[in-house]
mmCIF file of C-alpha atoms in Angstrom:
data_model
loop_
_atom_site.group_PDB
_atom_site.id
_atom_site.type_symbol
_atom_site.label_atom_id
_atom_site.label_comp_id
_atom_site.label_asym_id
_atom_site.label_seq_id
_atom_site.Cartn_x
_atom_site.Cartn_y
_atom_site.Cartn_z
ATOM 1 C CA MET A 91 17.411 -5.043 2.262
ATOM 2 C CA GLY A 92 15.243 -6.951 -0.093
ATOM 3 C CA ARG A 93 12.282 -5.779 -2.378
ATOM 4 C CA LEU A 94 9.286 -7.142 -3.977
ATOM 5 C CA LEU A 95 8.342 -6.813 -7.076
ATOM 6 C CA LEU A 96 4.477 -6.675 -7.440
ATOM 7 C CA VAL A 97 3.622 -7.655 -11.353
ATOM 8 C CA ARG A 98 -0.069 -7.461 -12.274
ATOM 9 C CA HIS A 99 -0.783 -10.292 -14.965
ATOM 10 C CA GLY A 100 -0.880 -9.971 -19.001
ATOM 11 C CA GLN A 101 -3.349 -9.048 -20.907
ATOM 12 C CA ALA A 102 -6.465 -11.261 -19.939
ATOM 13 C CA SER A 103 -8.773 -12.472 -22.719
ATOM 14 C CA TYR A 104 -11.632 -9.684 -21.804
ATOM 15 C CA GLY A 105 -15.407 -11.054 -23.259
ATOM 16 C CA ALA A 106 -14.151 -14.321 -23.713
ATOM 17 C CA ALA A 107 -15.649 -17.555 -22.780
ATOM 18 C CA ASP A 108 -12.793 -17.804 -20.274
ATOM 19 C CA TYR A 109 -11.906 -14.597 -19.062
ATOM 20 C CA ASP A 110 -8.693 -16.766 -17.157
ATOM 21 C CA VAL A 111 -6.323 -17.126 -19.662
ATOM 22 C CA LEU A 112 -3.807 -14.959 -21.504
ATOM 23 C CA SER A 113 -4.664 -13.107 -24.611
ATOM 24 C CA GLU A 114 -1.863 -13.454 -27.341
ATOM 25 C CA LEU A 115 -0.766 -10.046 -26.641
ATOM 26 C CA GLY A 116 -0.875 -10.890 -22.494
ATOM 27 C CA GLY A 117 1.958 -13.652 -23.346
ATOM 28 C CA GLU A 118 4.087 -10.445 -25.644
ATOM 29 C CA GLN A 119 3.698 -8.515 -22.565
ATOM 30 C CA SER A 120 4.878 -10.987 -20.207
ATOM 31 C CA ARG A 121 7.913 -11.673 -22.130
ATOM 32 C CA ALA A 122 9.005 -8.060 -22.862
ATOM 33 C CA LEU A 123 8.594 -7.734 -19.099
ATOM 34 C CA GLY A 124 11.048 -10.711 -18.002
ATOM 35 C CA ARG A 125 13.665 -9.076 -21.117
ATOM 36 C CA SER A 126 13.613 -5.938 -19.230
ATOM 37 C CA PHE A 127 14.604 -7.604 -16.157
ATOM 38 C CA ALA A 128 17.569 -9.095 -17.757
ATOM 39 C CA GLU A 129 18.523 -6.220 -19.115
ATOM 40 C CA ARG A 130 18.225 -4.624 -15.878
ATOM 41 C CA GLY A 131 20.107 -7.511 -14.076
ATOM 42 C CA VAL A 132 16.978 -8.388 -11.807
ATOM 43 C CA ARG A 133 17.512 -11.923 -11.163
ATOM 44 C CA PRO A 134 14.614 -13.568 -8.779
ATOM 45 C CA GLY A 135 15.768 -15.175 -6.026
ATOM 46 C CA LEU A 136 11.860 -16.685 -5.637
ATOM 47 C CA VAL A 137 8.773 -15.903 -8.302
ATOM 48 C CA LEU A 138 5.270 -16.589 -6.304
ATOM 49 C CA CYS A 139 2.373 -16.234 -7.685
ATOM 50 C CA GLY A 140 -1.320 -16.893 -7.164
ATOM 51 C CA SER A 141 -3.425 -19.833 -8.793
ATOM 52 C CA LEU A 142 -5.156 -18.446 -11.700
ATOM 53 C CA ARG A 143 -4.202 -18.906 -14.696
ATOM 54 C CA ARG A 144 -3.738 -16.023 -16.149
ATOM 55 C CA GLN A 145 -0.950 -15.512 -13.244
ATOM 56 C CA GLU A 146 0.766 -18.417 -13.495
ATOM 57 C CA GLN A 147 0.841 -18.102 -17.528
ATOM 58 C CA THR A 148 2.109 -14.719 -17.022
ATOM 59 C CA VAL A 149 5.142 -16.205 -14.482
ATOM 60 C CA ALA A 150 6.036 -18.704 -17.536
ATOM 61 C CA GLY A 151 6.152 -15.889 -20.250
ATOM 62 C CA LEU A 152 8.425 -13.613 -17.884
ATOM 63 C CA LEU A 153 11.081 -16.318 -17.002
ATOM 64 C CA ASP A 154 11.173 -16.952 -20.915
ATOM 65 C CA GLY A 155 11.457 -13.446 -21.584
ATOM 66 C CA LEU A 156 14.235 -13.240 -18.336
ATOM 67 C CA GLY A 157 16.371 -16.273 -20.229
ATOM 68 C CA GLU A 158 16.756 -18.264 -16.537
ATOM 69 C CA GLU A 159 15.147 -20.306 -14.248
ATOM 70 C CA ALA A 160 13.977 -19.606 -10.561
ATOM 71 C CA PRO A 161 12.040 -21.355 -7.914
ATOM 72 C CA VAL A 162 8.258 -20.671 -8.415
ATOM 73 C CA ALA A 163 5.561 -21.012 -5.603
ATOM 74 C CA LYS A 164 1.864 -20.522 -5.222
ATOM 75 C CA ASP A 165 -0.102 -18.568 -2.819
ATOM 76 C CA PRO A 166 -3.413 -18.225 -3.453
ATOM 77 C CA GLY A 167 -3.658 -15.130 -1.290
ATOM 78 C CA TRP A 168 -2.455 -13.574 -4.300
ATOM 79 C CA ASP A 169 -5.447 -14.666 -6.560
ATOM 80 C CA GLU A 170 -7.741 -11.600 -7.369
ATOM 81 C CA PHE A 171 -11.276 -10.805 -5.965
ATOM 82 C CA ASP A 172 -14.051 -12.365 -7.181
ATOM 83 C CA PHE A 173 -15.100 -9.217 -9.423
ATOM 84 C CA HIS A 174 -17.503 -11.465 -11.904
ATOM 85 C CA GLY A 175 -19.886 -12.261 -8.023
ATOM 86 C CA VAL A 176 -19.173 -8.284 -6.898
ATOM 87 C CA VAL A 177 -20.356 -7.515 -10.351
ATOM 88 C CA GLU A 178 -23.237 -9.742 -10.622
ATOM 89 C CA VAL A 179 -24.626 -9.190 -7.617
ATOM 90 C CA HIS A 180 -24.943 -5.839 -8.177
ATOM 91 C CA GLU A 181 -26.497 -6.142 -11.601
ATOM 92 C CA PRO A 182 -27.579 -9.967 -12.691
ATOM 93 C CA ARG A 183 -27.549 -9.252 -16.268
ATOM 94 C CA TYR A 184 -23.992 -7.664 -16.250
ATOM 95 C CA ARG A 185 -22.681 -10.124 -18.954
ATOM 96 C CA ASP A 186 -25.214 -9.011 -21.106
ATOM 97 C CA LEU A 187 -23.195 -5.446 -21.327
ATOM 98 C CA MET A 188 -20.088 -6.830 -21.150
ATOM 99 C CA ALA A 189 -19.386 -5.913 -25.076
ATOM 100 C CA ASP A 190 -19.788 -1.984 -24.258
ATOM 101 C CA GLU A 191 -16.553 -1.402 -22.528
ATOM 102 C CA ARG A 192 -17.862 2.024 -21.736
ATOM 103 C CA VAL A 193 -20.746 0.634 -19.625
ATOM 104 C CA PHE A 194 -18.950 -2.251 -18.347
ATOM 105 C CA GLN A 195 -16.501 0.040 -16.232
ATOM 106 C CA GLU A 196 -18.884 1.996 -15.138
ATOM 107 C CA LEU A 197 -21.225 -0.689 -13.944
ATOM 108 C CA PHE A 198 -17.837 -2.492 -12.761
ATOM 109 C CA GLU A 199 -16.954 0.699 -10.641
ATOM 110 C CA ALA A 200 -20.562 1.238 -9.052
ATOM 111 C CA ALA A 201 -20.058 -2.703 -8.019
ATOM 112 C CA THR A 202 -16.841 -2.275 -6.321
ATOM 113 C CA GLY A 203 -18.092 0.865 -4.626
ATOM 114 C CA ARG A 204 -21.121 -0.997 -3.046
ATOM 115 C CA TRP A 205 -19.353 -4.025 -1.893
ATOM 116 C CA SER A 206 -16.038 -1.820 0.005
ATOM 117 C CA SER A 207 -18.541 0.442 1.167
ATOM 118 C CA GLY A 208 -18.778 -2.607 3.777
ATOM 119 C CA THR A 209 -22.880 -2.146 4.172
ATOM 120 C CA TYR A 210 -23.865 -5.482 2.641
ATOM 121 C CA ASP A 211 -21.064 -7.772 3.416
ATOM 122 C CA THR A 212 -23.697 -10.422 4.170
ATOM 123 C CA GLU A 213 -23.769 -10.611 0.101
ATOM 124 C CA TYR A 214 -20.409 -11.692 -0.788
ATOM 125 C CA SER A 215 -18.677 -14.295 -0.617
ATOM 126 C CA GLU A 216 -15.547 -12.949 0.294
ATOM 127 C CA SER A 217 -16.609 -9.546 1.831
ATOM 128 C CA PHE A 218 -13.811 -6.048 1.197
ATOM 129 C CA ALA A 219 -12.553 -6.070 5.005
ATOM 130 C CA ALA A 220 -11.795 -9.796 4.309
ATOM 131 C CA PHE A 221 -9.782 -9.123 1.522
ATOM 132 C CA HIS A 222 -7.825 -6.744 2.992
ATOM 133 C CA GLY A 223 -6.948 -8.968 5.811
ATOM 134 C CA ARG A 224 -6.362 -11.834 3.506
ATOM 135 C CA VAL A 225 -4.012 -8.910 1.192
ATOM 136 C CA ALA A 226 -2.778 -7.991 4.688
ATOM 137 C CA GLY A 227 -1.680 -11.749 5.314
ATOM 138 C CA VAL A 228 0.106 -12.714 2.140
ATOM 139 C CA LEU A 229 2.315 -9.857 1.408
ATOM 140 C CA ASP A 230 3.530 -10.566 5.444
ATOM 141 C CA ARG A 231 4.251 -14.460 3.936
ATOM 142 C CA ALA A 232 6.107 -12.539 1.107
ATOM 143 C CA VAL A 233 8.390 -10.318 3.525
ATOM 144 C CA ALA A 234 8.927 -13.302 5.770
ATOM 145 C CA LEU A 235 10.441 -15.581 2.700
ATOM 146 C CA LEU A 236 12.614 -12.501 1.653
ATOM 147 C CA ALA A 237 14.608 -13.421 4.735
ATOM 148 C CA GLU A 238 15.219 -16.629 3.622
ATOM 149 C CA LEU A 239 16.688 -15.822 0.340
ATOM 150 C CA GLU A 240 20.272 -16.375 -0.404
ATOM 151 C CA GLN A 241 22.491 -13.313 -1.009
ATOM 152 C CA GLY A 242 22.362 -11.791 -4.580
ATOM 153 C CA HIS A 243 19.395 -13.079 -4.974
ATOM 154 C CA GLN A 244 17.282 -10.420 -2.670
ATOM 155 C CA ASP A 245 14.680 -10.035 -4.988
ATOM 156 C CA ILE A 246 11.340 -11.690 -4.787
ATOM 157 C CA VAL A 247 8.870 -11.032 -7.785
ATOM 158 C CA VAL A 248 5.400 -11.644 -7.138
ATOM 159 C CA VAL A 249 2.489 -11.895 -10.367
ATOM 160 C CA SER A 250 -0.870 -11.229 -8.945
ATOM 161 C CA SER A 251 -3.922 -8.799 -9.861
ATOM 162 C CA GLY A 252 -4.710 -5.046 -10.014
ATOM 163 C CA GLY A 253 -7.026 -5.790 -6.762
ATOM 164 C CA PRO A 254 -4.084 -6.978 -4.537
ATOM 165 C CA ILE A 255 -1.464 -5.157 -5.854
ATOM 166 C CA ALA A 256 -3.460 -1.729 -5.464
ATOM 167 C CA MET A 257 -4.849 -3.235 -1.972
ATOM 168 C CA ALA A 258 -1.099 -4.066 -1.029
ATOM 169 C CA VAL A 259 -0.244 -0.222 -1.792
ATOM 170 C CA ALA A 260 -3.380 1.044 -0.685
ATOM 171 C CA GLN A 261 -2.217 -0.552 2.724
ATOM 172 C CA LEU A 262 1.216 0.802 3.087
ATOM 173 C CA THR A 263 -0.065 4.108 2.224
ATOM 174 C CA CYS A 264 -3.196 4.633 4.794
ATOM 175 C CA GLY A 265 -1.139 3.587 7.587
ATOM 176 C CA ALA A 266 -2.613 0.236 9.968
ATOM 177 C CA LYS A 267 -5.145 2.627 11.783
ATOM 178 C CA ALA A 268 -6.909 3.730 8.317
ATOM 179 C CA ASP A 269 -10.325 4.215 8.714
ATOM 180 C CA PRO A 270 -12.022 1.445 6.412
ATOM 181 C CA VAL A 271 -13.929 4.575 3.986
ATOM 182 C CA THR A 272 -9.918 6.231 3.306
ATOM 183 C CA LEU A 273 -8.779 2.634 2.546
ATOM 184 C CA ALA A 274 -11.874 2.061 0.259
ATOM 185 C CA THR A 275 -11.407 5.487 -1.468
ATOM 186 C CA VAL A 276 -7.705 5.046 -2.249
ATOM 187 C CA TRP A 277 -7.667 1.395 -3.178
ATOM 188 C CA SER A 278 -10.184 2.252 -6.122
ATOM 189 C CA SER A 279 -8.296 5.037 -7.189
ATOM 190 C CA LEU A 280 -4.901 2.784 -7.202
ATOM 191 C CA SER A 281 -7.181 0.094 -9.240
ATOM 192 C CA LYS A 282 -8.064 2.125 -12.063
ATOM 193 C CA VAL A 283 -4.914 2.767 -13.299
ATOM 194 C CA ILE A 284 -2.882 -0.283 -13.005
ATOM 195 C CA VAL A 285 -1.996 -1.859 -16.534
ATOM 196 C CA ASN A 286 -0.969 -5.296 -17.209
ATOM 197 C CA THR A 287 2.208 -6.020 -16.291
ATOM 198 C CA GLY A 288 2.608 -2.566 -14.494
ATOM 199 C CA VAL A 289 5.755 -3.233 -11.473
ATOM 200 C CA THR A 290 5.408 -1.695 -7.975
ATOM 201 C CA LYS A 291 8.509 -2.066 -6.203
ATOM 202 C CA ILE A 292 8.111 -2.503 -2.639
ATOM 203 C CA ILE A 293 11.446 -1.981 -0.265
ATOM 204 C CA ALA A 294 11.437 -4.046 2.969
ATOM 205 C CA GLY A 295 14.173 -2.723 5.304
ATOM 206 C CA SER A 296 14.809 -2.441 9.025
ATOM 207 C CA SER A 297 12.119 -0.004 9.410
ATOM 208 C CA GLY A 298 9.266 -2.189 7.578
ATOM 209 C CA LEU A 299 8.210 -1.335 4.151
ATOM 210 C CA TRP A 300 7.938 1.379 1.907
ATOM 211 C CA MET A 301 6.386 1.662 -1.725
ATOM 212 C CA SER A 302 9.460 2.894 -4.215
ATOM 213 C CA THR A 303 7.629 2.657 -6.999
ATOM 214 C CA TYR A 304 3.988 1.923 -8.536
ATOM 215 C CA ASN A 305 2.650 0.997 -11.953
ATOM 216 C CA GLU A 306 6.292 0.901 -13.437
ATOM 217 C CA HIS A 307 5.797 0.103 -16.857
ATOM 218 C CA THR A 308 8.757 1.205 -19.084
ATOM 219 C CA HIS A 309 8.883 -1.963 -20.917
ATOM 220 C CA LEU A 310 5.777 -1.707 -22.935
ATOM 221 C CA GLU A 311 6.949 1.916 -24.024
ATOM 222 C CA GLY A 312 7.348 2.136 -27.473
ATOM 223 C CA ASP A 313 4.448 0.020 -28.101
ATOM 224 C CA LYS A 314 0.961 1.390 -27.972
ATOM 225 C CA ARG A 315 -0.434 -2.219 -28.495
ATOM 226 C CA MET A 316 1.094 -3.376 -25.223
ATOM 227 C CA PHE A 317 -0.682 -0.341 -23.199
ATOM 228 C CA THR A 318 -3.930 -2.254 -21.887
ATOM 229 C CA TYR A 319 -5.824 -2.165 -18.764
ATOM 230 C CA ARG A 320 -7.895 -5.331 -18.837
#
């Protein structure tokens, strides 16, 4: 029996010229998670991440906190969906509205609702259905890698983003035959609450995959600064 530990990246640089870089706090969060893994005896046989810098930098911080090396591999299937593009299709002037986080959050939810409806698929570089398929494929690839791990190193840590992690859990929760509306609703609800460096534990057993915990973040407790969503 192996485990996939799906980790959302640390806090990115919201509002900066380049979002795809960890903030100083994001680095702290990543190292705190690594220390927590070390204390709990988590020894990953493999660390996977997408191709985004904020994901790669989270891996570096996590391994620094862990205090030991682990093999690292990339799979772009774990990249976040193009949320900038999704929001821009809905509201071309959205960058002018990002200074007000409440306004941007409302805009983001409306934009992703439009994207996930399936009504306007041709307007997006990656439709919601294609995103669903991408995450299903990358999850299958990660499970296949679990079978190759050595005894005693049967955890794969996957550093990804909120969208793919929420989608993986929505797929497990809803099942393979879920209708698109239900899947989109569950995905949206899950993606709203996932925190930076939150950990979702998926168990791979003889009967398939099942979710053990979602968005666990005890390593952040005790310091209110560390609890962030962006």
